[in-house]
Amino acid sequence: MAVSLDRLADAREALRAERRRCVDEREAFRAFRREVAASQATASAPTRTPAAATLVGQRGQRGGTDAALSGLRRSYERTVMSVPHYDEEYGDDFGESLAAEFGPDVATAFRSASVLSSPLRRTVAAAAASSLDEREKFIEVVDEEAESVASMRDEVEALLGRLGDLDRTPLSERGFDALLALYEELSALRERLEALVAARQETISHHRRALSALVPDVTEFFYADLSVRYPVLATLAEVGTTLDTATRRVERRLAATP
């Protein structure tokens, strides 16, 4: 049974695309955070009753929205909502995007405000910094995953290369001692494979712990568009099937050899 490395190649391509999206979003939030820092809060208009107070400032009494608040919205649309993949990946309107990225409380506060108060400005700045930090962490995990996939590909190629070397001499031309030595070599390859599977599962667990607050299963998120959700484990399982087949053949030959 030939072991295909196509799934690993597809995984690496998916990770490259995901990293590009994450970098675009990180830079968008960095640009938006700069624009928030450069913005000037607007003094709140006098309020008539305590009911006009909001969670993050005062709702102005004059009609319309002031220039600073409108400018901040345009900045968000020009940065966060203008990454190349936005429509394909999200497609949210301004309110939906703000709620998804900064939380419903910030979105409600922004929507209900008519001036950019100092508390609202600080709240939006903190939310933008948090989203930027989330992208930084996600990029780190993407890079770790890319390194893991590349390392696993090297390991699989080494296992298959060794298995190919062991298969050069037909079983019919080997004596009992040679067959026994072959069996031990296959057992060693099986142990190595099991170690790789354990290491891979630990990597997946690490990813889940690192990004548990962002996505429920980061590995499935990375590979949602592939034919399998766990391409590395699927490839290792295929190697295991090949090893099992080879081991059974040797066992049968050993049993038939005096």
PDB file of C-alpha atoms in Angstrom:
ATOM      1  CA  MET A   1       0.000   0.000   0.000  1.00  0.00           C
ATOM      2  CA  ALA A   2       1.527   3.292  -1.102  1.00  0.00           C
ATOM      3  CA  VAL A   3       1.384   6.074   1.457  1.00  0.00           C
ATOM      4  CA  SER A   4       0.373   9.436   0.021  1.00  0.00           C
ATOM      5  CA  LEU A   5       1.894  12.633   1.344  1.00  0.00           C
ATOM      6  CA  ASP A   6      -0.685  14.763  -0.459  1.00  0.00           C
ATOM      7  CA  ARG A   7      -2.635  15.415   2.735  1.00  0.00           C
ATOM      8  CA  LEU A   8       0.443  16.928   4.354  1.00  0.00           C
ATOM      9  CA  ALA A   9       1.050  19.119   1.315  1.00  0.00           C
ATOM     10  CA  ASP A  10      -2.580  20.266   1.458  1.00  0.00           C
ATOM     11  CA  ALA A  11      -2.202  20.984   5.172  1.00  0.00           C
ATOM     12  CA  ARG A  12       0.854  23.166   4.600  1.00  0.00           C
ATOM     13  CA  GLU A  13      -0.976  25.103   1.888  1.00  0.00           C
ATOM     14  CA  ALA A  14      -3.994  25.610   4.168  1.00  0.00           C
ATOM     15  CA  LEU A  15      -1.699  26.929   6.894  1.00  0.00           C
ATOM     16  CA  ARG A  16       0.004  29.348   4.509  1.00  0.00           C
ATOM     17  CA  ALA A  17      -3.391  30.745   3.506  1.00  0.00           C
ATOM     18  CA  GLU A  18      -4.541  30.988   7.132  1.00  0.00           C
ATOM     19  CA  ARG A  19      -1.367  32.775   8.147  1.00  0.00           C
ATOM     20  CA  ARG A  20      -1.826  35.300   5.382  1.00  0.00           C
ATOM     21  CA  ARG A  21      -5.359  36.016   6.573  1.00  0.00           C
ATOM     22  CA  CYS A  22      -4.215  36.318  10.186  1.00  0.00           C
ATOM     23  CA  VAL A  23      -1.395  38.700   9.277  1.00  0.00           C
ATOM     24  CA  ASP A  24      -3.798  40.867   7.257  1.00  0.00           C
ATOM     25  CA  GLU A  25      -6.165  41.028  10.233  1.00  0.00           C
ATOM     26  CA  ARG A  26      -3.355  41.729  12.692  1.00  0.00           C
ATOM     27  CA  GLU A  27      -2.144  44.645  10.607  1.00  0.00           C
ATOM     28  CA  ALA A  28      -5.714  45.905  10.206  1.00  0.00           C
ATOM     29  CA  PHE A  29      -6.251  45.963  13.971  1.00  0.00           C
ATOM     30  CA  ARG A  30      -2.848  47.555  14.477  1.00  0.00           C
ATOM     31  CA  ALA A  31      -3.795  50.315  12.042  1.00  0.00           C
ATOM     32  CA  PHE A  32      -7.191  50.765  13.693  1.00  0.00           C
ATOM     33  CA  ARG A  33      -5.606  50.938  17.142  1.00  0.00           C
ATOM     34  CA  ARG A  34      -3.270  53.682  15.889  1.00  0.00           C
ATOM     35  CA  GLU A  35      -6.232  55.638  14.554  1.00  0.00           C
ATOM     36  CA  VAL A  36      -8.081  55.265  17.844  1.00  0.00           C
ATOM     37  CA  ALA A  37      -4.991  56.540  19.670  1.00  0.00           C
ATOM     38  CA  ALA A  38      -4.818  59.519  17.319  1.00  0.00           C
ATOM     39  CA  SER A  39      -8.497  60.372  17.707  1.00  0.00           C
ATOM     40  CA  GLN A  40      -9.741  63.102  20.005  1.00  0.00           C
ATOM     41  CA  ALA A  41     -12.586  62.498  22.437  1.00  0.00           C
ATOM     42  CA  THR A  42     -15.530  64.866  22.175  1.00  0.00           C
ATOM     43  CA  ALA A  43     -16.851  66.682  25.216  1.00  0.00           C
ATOM     44  CA  SER A  44     -20.301  65.357  26.062  1.00  0.00           C
ATOM     45  CA  ALA A  45     -23.207  67.675  25.657  1.00  0.00           C
ATOM     46  CA  PRO A  46     -24.996  68.641  28.898  1.00  0.00           C
ATOM     47  CA  THR A  47     -27.588  66.068  29.854  1.00  0.00           C
ATOM     48  CA  ARG A  48     -31.112  66.814  31.014  1.00  0.00           C
ATOM     49  CA  THR A  49     -31.734  63.758  33.157  1.00  0.00           C
ATOM     50  CA  PRO A  50     -29.678  60.930  34.640  1.00  0.00           C
ATOM     51  CA  ALA A  51     -31.419  58.587  32.182  1.00  0.00           C
ATOM     52  CA  ALA A  52     -29.226  60.005  29.440  1.00  0.00           C
ATOM     53  CA  ALA A  53     -26.148  58.392  30.962  1.00  0.00           C
ATOM     54  CA  THR A  54     -24.644  55.374  29.203  1.00  0.00           C
ATOM     55  CA  LEU A  55     -22.284  52.710  30.442  1.00  0.00           C
ATOM     56  CA  VAL A  56     -19.270  54.377  28.861  1.00  0.00           C
ATOM     57  CA  GLY A  57     -20.145  58.054  28.875  1.00  0.00           C
ATOM     58  CA  GLN A  58     -23.017  60.402  28.193  1.00  0.00           C
ATOM     59  CA  ARG A  59     -25.416  60.313  25.323  1.00  0.00           C
ATOM     60  CA  GLY A  60     -25.433  63.697  23.686  1.00  0.00           C
ATOM     61  CA  GLN A  61     -28.704  65.577  23.449  1.00  0.00           C
ATOM     62  CA  ARG A  62     -28.236  67.161  20.069  1.00  0.00           C
ATOM     63  CA  GLY A  63     -29.272  65.237  17.006  1.00  0.00           C
ATOM     64  CA  GLY A  64     -26.894  63.240  14.844  1.00  0.00           C
ATOM     65  CA  THR A  65     -23.440  61.837  15.570  1.00  0.00           C
ATOM     66  CA  ASP A  66     -20.311  63.931  15.986  1.00  0.00           C
ATOM     67  CA  ALA A  67     -17.406  63.876  13.562  1.00  0.00           C
ATOM     68  CA  ALA A  68     -15.020  62.031  15.886  1.00  0.00           C
ATOM     69  CA  LEU A  69     -17.429  59.117  16.372  1.00  0.00           C
ATOM     70  CA  SER A  70     -18.233  58.955  12.652  1.00  0.00           C
ATOM     71  CA  GLY A  71     -14.525  59.099  11.872  1.00  0.00           C
ATOM     72  CA  LEU A  72     -13.837  56.164  14.172  1.00  0.00           C
ATOM     73  CA  ARG A  73     -16.479  54.109  12.419  1.00  0.00           C
ATOM     74  CA  ARG A  74     -14.960  54.965   9.031  1.00  0.00           C
ATOM     75  CA  SER A  75     -11.533  53.990  10.389  1.00  0.00           C
ATOM     76  CA  TYR A  76     -12.886  50.588  11.434  1.00  0.00           C
ATOM     77  CA  GLU A  77     -14.470  50.056   8.035  1.00  0.00           C
ATOM     78  CA  ARG A  78     -11.303  51.188   6.265  1.00  0.00           C
ATOM     79  CA  THR A  79      -9.057  48.848   8.247  1.00  0.00           C
ATOM     80  CA  VAL A  80     -10.711  45.841   9.906  1.00  0.00           C
ATOM     81  CA  MET A  81     -13.528  45.498   7.381  1.00  0.00           C
ATOM     82  CA  SER A  82     -11.269  46.012   4.369  1.00  0.00           C
ATOM     83  CA  VAL A  83      -8.942  43.017   4.615  1.00  0.00           C
ATOM     84  CA  PRO A  84      -8.906  41.113   1.297  1.00  0.00           C
ATOM     85  CA  HIS A  85     -10.822  38.094   2.592  1.00  0.00           C
ATOM     86  CA  TYR A  86     -13.428  39.991   4.632  1.00  0.00           C
ATOM     87  CA  ASP A  87     -16.476  39.466   2.426  1.00  0.00           C
ATOM     88  CA  GLU A  88     -15.689  35.817   1.754  1.00  0.00           C
ATOM     89  CA  GLU A  89     -14.787  34.948   5.353  1.00  0.00           C
ATOM     90  CA  TYR A  90     -17.169  37.168   7.322  1.00  0.00           C
ATOM     91  CA  GLY A  91     -19.489  39.383   5.310  1.00  0.00           C
ATOM     92  CA  ASP A  92     -20.763  41.137   8.472  1.00  0.00           C
ATOM     93  CA  ASP A  93     -22.055  44.680   8.523  1.00  0.00           C
ATOM     94  CA  PHE A  94     -20.455  47.224  10.845  1.00  0.00           C
ATOM     95  CA  GLY A  95     -22.567  46.416  13.918  1.00  0.00           C
ATOM     96  CA  GLU A  96     -22.180  42.660  13.483  1.00  0.00           C
ATOM     97  CA  SER A  97     -18.434  42.936  13.039  1.00  0.00           C
ATOM     98  CA  LEU A  98     -18.008  45.198  16.054  1.00  0.00           C
ATOM     99  CA  ALA A  99     -20.020  42.800  18.235  1.00  0.00           C
ATOM    100  CA  ALA A 100     -18.103  39.764  16.967  1.00  0.00           C
ATOM    101  CA  GLU A 101     -14.691  41.350  17.513  1.00  0.00           C
ATOM    102  CA  PHE A 102     -15.191  43.570  20.553  1.00  0.00           C
ATOM    103  CA  GLY A 103     -18.223  41.986  22.213  1.00  0.00           C
ATOM    104  CA  PRO A 104     -21.885  43.025  22.374  1.00  0.00           C
ATOM    105  CA  ASP A 105     -21.353  45.525  25.214  1.00  0.00           C
ATOM    106  CA  VAL A 106     -18.851  47.574  23.214  1.00  0.00           C
ATOM    107  CA  ALA A 107     -21.025  47.353  20.104  1.00  0.00           C
ATOM    108  CA  THR A 108     -24.086  48.555  22.040  1.00  0.00           C
ATOM    109  CA  ALA A 109     -22.137  51.377  23.662  1.00  0.00           C
ATOM    110  CA  PHE A 110     -20.821  52.516  20.278  1.00  0.00           C
ATOM    111  CA  ARG A 111     -24.247  52.307  18.663  1.00  0.00           C
ATOM    112  CA  SER A 112     -25.988  54.218  21.457  1.00  0.00           C
ATOM    113  CA  ALA A 113     -23.398  56.999  21.687  1.00  0.00           C
ATOM    114  CA  SER A 114     -23.674  60.232  19.745  1.00  0.00           C
ATOM    115  CA  VAL A 115     -20.253  61.565  20.782  1.00  0.00           C
ATOM    116  CA  LEU A 116     -16.866  59.925  21.173  1.00  0.00           C
ATOM    117  CA  SER A 117     -16.514  60.284  24.931  1.00  0.00           C
ATOM    118  CA  SER A 118     -13.213  59.593  26.658  1.00  0.00           C
ATOM    119  CA  PRO A 119     -14.565  56.400  28.308  1.00  0.00           C
ATOM    120  CA  LEU A 120     -15.836  55.102  24.964  1.00  0.00           C
ATOM    121  CA  ARG A 121     -12.535  55.934  23.285  1.00  0.00           C
ATOM    122  CA  ARG A 122     -10.627  54.034  25.984  1.00  0.00           C
ATOM    123  CA  THR A 123     -13.010  51.076  25.723  1.00  0.00           C
ATOM    124  CA  VAL A 124     -12.604  50.820  21.951  1.00  0.00           C
ATOM    125  CA  ALA A 125      -8.823  51.208  22.247  1.00  0.00           C
ATOM    126  CA  ALA A 126      -8.654  48.351  24.779  1.00  0.00           C
ATOM    127  CA  ALA A 127     -10.871  46.154  22.596  1.00  0.00           C
ATOM    128  CA  ALA A 128      -8.705  46.816  19.543  1.00  0.00           C
ATOM    129  CA  ALA A 129      -5.574  45.933  21.532  1.00  0.00           C
ATOM    130  CA  SER A 130      -7.219  42.687  22.677  1.00  0.00           C
ATOM    131  CA  SER A 131      -8.140  41.710  19.096  1.00  0.00           C
ATOM    132  CA  LEU A 132      -4.606  42.494  17.984  1.00  0.00           C
ATOM    133  CA  ASP A 133      -3.229  40.279  20.760  1.00  0.00           C
ATOM    134  CA  GLU A 134      -5.569  37.452  19.723  1.00  0.00           C
ATOM    135  CA  ARG A 135      -4.219  37.587  16.164  1.00  0.00           C
ATOM    136  CA  GLU A 136      -0.651  37.555  17.443  1.00  0.00           C
ATOM    137  CA  LYS A 137      -1.370  34.420  19.473  1.00  0.00           C
ATOM    138  CA  PHE A 138      -3.133  32.797  16.550  1.00  0.00           C
ATOM    139  CA  ILE A 139      -0.202  33.467  14.232  1.00  0.00           C
ATOM    140  CA  GLU A 140       2.124  31.853  16.780  1.00  0.00           C
ATOM    141  CA  VAL A 141      -0.022  28.703  16.784  1.00  0.00           C
ATOM    142  CA  VAL A 142      -0.186  28.690  12.967  1.00  0.00           C
ATOM    143  CA  ASP A 143       3.621  28.876  12.839  1.00  0.00           C
ATOM    144  CA  GLU A 144       3.961  26.097  15.422  1.00  0.00           C
ATOM    145  CA  GLU A 145       1.534  23.960  13.441  1.00  0.00           C
ATOM    146  CA  ALA A 146       3.409  24.577  10.202  1.00  0.00           C
ATOM    147  CA  GLU A 147       6.650  23.490  11.889  1.00  0.00           C
ATOM    148  CA  SER A 148       4.929  20.394  13.266  1.00  0.00           C
ATOM    149  CA  VAL A 149       3.546  19.410   9.857  1.00  0.00           C
ATOM    150  CA  ALA A 150       6.941  19.910   8.200  1.00  0.00           C
ATOM    151  CA  SER A 151       8.653  17.852  10.915  1.00  0.00           C
ATOM    152  CA  MET A 152       6.077  15.080  10.628  1.00  0.00           C
ATOM    153  CA  ARG A 153       6.543  14.973   6.863  1.00  0.00           C
ATOM    154  CA  ASP A 154      10.288  14.497   7.358  1.00  0.00           C
ATOM    155  CA  GLU A 155       9.645  11.738   9.887  1.00  0.00           C
ATOM    156  CA  VAL A 156       7.170   9.949   7.614  1.00  0.00           C
ATOM    157  CA  GLU A 157       9.560  10.141   4.676  1.00  0.00           C
ATOM    158  CA  ALA A 158      12.317   8.660   6.867  1.00  0.00           C
ATOM    159  CA  LEU A 159      10.041   5.814   7.995  1.00  0.00           C
ATOM    160  CA  LEU A 160       8.951   5.044   4.448  1.00  0.00           C
ATOM    161  CA  GLY A 161      12.537   5.226   3.224  1.00  0.00           C
ATOM    162  CA  ARG A 162      13.651   2.727   5.836  1.00  0.00           C
ATOM    163  CA  LEU A 163      10.714   0.480   5.042  1.00  0.00           C
ATOM    164  CA  GLY A 164      11.677   0.604   1.378  1.00  0.00           C
ATOM    165  CA  ASP A 165      15.242  -0.402   2.249  1.00  0.00           C
ATOM    166  CA  LEU A 166      13.988  -3.374   4.254  1.00  0.00           C
ATOM    167  CA  ASP A 167      11.860  -4.525   1.331  1.00  0.00           C
ATOM    168  CA  ARG A 168      14.725  -4.779  -1.164  1.00  0.00           C
ATOM    169  CA  THR A 169      15.378  -8.457  -0.532  1.00  0.00           C
ATOM    170  CA  PRO A 170      12.407 -10.795  -1.208  1.00  0.00           C
ATOM    171  CA  LEU A 171      11.171 -12.715   1.832  1.00  0.00           C
ATOM    172  CA  SER A 172      11.642 -15.974  -0.060  1.00  0.00           C
ATOM    173  CA  GLU A 173      15.413 -15.332  -0.171  1.00  0.00           C
ATOM    174  CA  ARG A 174      15.781 -14.811   3.596  1.00  0.00           C
ATOM    175  CA  GLY A 175      16.561 -17.437   6.160  1.00  0.00           C
ATOM    176  CA  PHE A 176      15.020 -17.637   9.608  1.00  0.00           C
ATOM    177  CA  ASP A 177      17.589 -15.378  11.300  1.00  0.00           C
ATOM    178  CA  ALA A 178      17.267 -12.769   8.562  1.00  0.00           C
ATOM    179  CA  LEU A 179      13.482 -12.884   8.846  1.00  0.00           C
ATOM    180  CA  LEU A 180      13.696 -12.481  12.609  1.00  0.00           C
ATOM    181  CA  ALA A 181      16.010  -9.488  12.209  1.00  0.00           C
ATOM    182  CA  LEU A 182      13.546  -8.001   9.735  1.00  0.00           C
ATOM    183  CA  TYR A 183      10.696  -8.530  12.162  1.00  0.00           C
ATOM    184  CA  GLU A 184      12.636  -6.681  14.878  1.00  0.00           C
ATOM    185  CA  GLU A 185      13.351  -3.812  12.488  1.00  0.00           C
ATOM    186  CA  LEU A 186       9.642  -3.543  11.699  1.00  0.00           C
ATOM    187  CA  SER A 187       8.851  -3.566  15.407  1.00  0.00           C
ATOM    188  CA  ALA A 188      11.281  -0.691  15.929  1.00  0.00           C
ATOM    189  CA  LEU A 189       9.593   1.251  13.128  1.00  0.00           C
ATOM    190  CA  ARG A 190       6.230   0.590  14.784  1.00  0.00           C
ATOM    191  CA  GLU A 191       7.546   1.982  18.084  1.00  0.00           C
ATOM    192  CA  ARG A 192       8.805   5.073  16.297  1.00  0.00           C
ATOM    193  CA  LEU A 193       5.451   5.523  14.611  1.00  0.00           C
ATOM    194  CA  GLU A 194       3.617   5.256  17.922  1.00  0.00           C
ATOM    195  CA  ALA A 195       5.924   7.908  19.372  1.00  0.00           C
ATOM    196  CA  LEU A 196       5.085  10.203  16.453  1.00  0.00           C
ATOM    197  CA  VAL A 197       1.353   9.674  16.971  1.00  0.00           C
ATOM    198  CA  ALA A 198       1.720  10.513  20.675  1.00  0.00           C
ATOM    199  CA  ALA A 199       3.743  13.630  19.858  1.00  0.00           C
ATOM    200  CA  ARG A 200       1.177  14.734  17.321  1.00  0.00           C
ATOM    201  CA  GLN A 201      -1.684  14.285  19.768  1.00  0.00           C
ATOM    202  CA  GLU A 202       0.209  16.358  22.320  1.00  0.00           C
ATOM    203  CA  THR A 203       0.681  19.099  19.721  1.00  0.00           C
ATOM    204  CA  ILE A 204      -3.059  19.127  19.031  1.00  0.00           C
ATOM    205  CA  SER A 205      -3.786  19.334  22.775  1.00  0.00           C
ATOM    206  CA  HIS A 206      -1.339  22.233  23.085  1.00  0.00           C
ATOM    207  CA  HIS A 207      -3.072  24.100  20.256  1.00  0.00           C
ATOM    208  CA  ARG A 208      -6.452  23.580  21.898  1.00  0.00           C
ATOM    209  CA  ARG A 209      -5.213  24.909  25.229  1.00  0.00           C
ATOM    210  CA  ALA A 210      -3.570  27.914  23.575  1.00  0.00           C
ATOM    211  CA  LEU A 211      -6.655  28.988  21.615  1.00  0.00           C
ATOM    212  CA  SER A 212      -9.529  27.467  23.558  1.00  0.00           C
ATOM    213  CA  ALA A 213     -11.100  30.897  24.018  1.00  0.00           C
ATOM    214  CA  LEU A 214     -11.128  31.605  20.282  1.00  0.00           C
ATOM    215  CA  VAL A 215     -12.087  28.356  18.527  1.00  0.00           C
ATOM    216  CA  PRO A 216     -13.381  25.070  19.987  1.00  0.00           C
ATOM    217  CA  ASP A 217     -11.022  22.867  17.962  1.00  0.00           C
ATOM    218  CA  VAL A 218      -8.150  24.716  16.337  1.00  0.00           C
ATOM    219  CA  THR A 219      -6.988  21.763  14.222  1.00  0.00           C
ATOM    220  CA  GLU A 220     -10.423  21.269  12.704  1.00  0.00           C
ATOM    221  CA  PHE A 221     -10.527  25.031  12.118  1.00  0.00           C
ATOM    222  CA  PHE A 222      -7.236  24.958  10.200  1.00  0.00           C
ATOM    223  CA  TYR A 223      -8.279  22.063   7.976  1.00  0.00           C
ATOM    224  CA  ALA A 224     -12.033  22.592   7.607  1.00  0.00           C
ATOM    225  CA  ASP A 225     -11.750  22.717   3.801  1.00  0.00           C
ATOM    226  CA  LEU A 226      -9.588  19.590   3.449  1.00  0.00           C
ATOM    227  CA  SER A 227     -10.804  16.049   2.826  1.00  0.00           C
ATOM    228  CA  VAL A 228      -9.790  15.090   6.394  1.00  0.00           C
ATOM    229  CA  ARG A 229      -9.779  17.201   9.567  1.00  0.00           C
ATOM    230  CA  TYR A 230      -6.616  15.593  10.955  1.00  0.00           C
ATOM    231  CA  PRO A 231      -4.287  15.201   7.961  1.00  0.00           C
ATOM    232  CA  VAL A 232      -1.158  14.362   9.971  1.00  0.00           C
ATOM    233  CA  LEU A 233      -2.850  11.650  12.024  1.00  0.00           C
ATOM    234  CA  ALA A 234      -4.531  10.290   8.884  1.00  0.00           C
ATOM    235  CA  THR A 235      -1.131  10.013   7.179  1.00  0.00           C
ATOM    236  CA  LEU A 236       0.413   8.342  10.218  1.00  0.00           C
ATOM    237  CA  ALA A 237      -2.499   5.897  10.293  1.00  0.00           C
ATOM    238  CA  GLU A 238      -1.784   5.041   6.661  1.00  0.00           C
ATOM    239  CA  VAL A 239       1.856   4.392   7.527  1.00  0.00           C
ATOM    240  CA  GLY A 240       0.649   2.171  10.365  1.00  0.00           C
ATOM    241  CA  THR A 241      -1.497   0.142   7.976  1.00  0.00           C
ATOM    242  CA  THR A 242       1.503  -0.344   5.686  1.00  0.00           C
ATOM    243  CA  LEU A 243       3.654  -1.472   8.603  1.00  0.00           C
ATOM    244  CA  ASP A 244       0.952  -3.862   9.788  1.00  0.00           C
ATOM    245  CA  THR A 245       0.744  -5.451   6.345  1.00  0.00           C
ATOM    246  CA  ALA A 246       4.513  -5.869   6.150  1.00  0.00           C
ATOM    247  CA  THR A 247       4.689  -7.325   9.667  1.00  0.00           C
ATOM    248  CA  ARG A 248       1.976  -9.893   8.964  1.00  0.00           C
ATOM    249  CA  ARG A 249       3.796 -11.029   5.839  1.00  0.00           C
ATOM    250  CA  VAL A 250       7.001 -11.523   7.804  1.00  0.00           C
ATOM    251  CA  GLU A 251       5.155 -13.365  10.572  1.00  0.00           C
ATOM    252  CA  ARG A 252       3.634 -15.782   8.064  1.00  0.00           C
ATOM    253  CA  ARG A 253       7.017 -16.358   6.471  1.00  0.00           C
ATOM    254  CA  LEU A 254       8.626 -16.952   9.858  1.00  0.00           C
ATOM    255  CA  ALA A 255       5.971 -19.502  10.718  1.00  0.00           C
ATOM    256  CA  ALA A 256       6.625 -21.352   7.462  1.00  0.00           C
ATOM    257  CA  THR A 257      10.442 -21.265   7.731  1.00  0.00           C
ATOM    258  CA  PRO A 258      12.168 -24.181   9.480  1.00  0.00           C
TER     259      PRO A 258
END
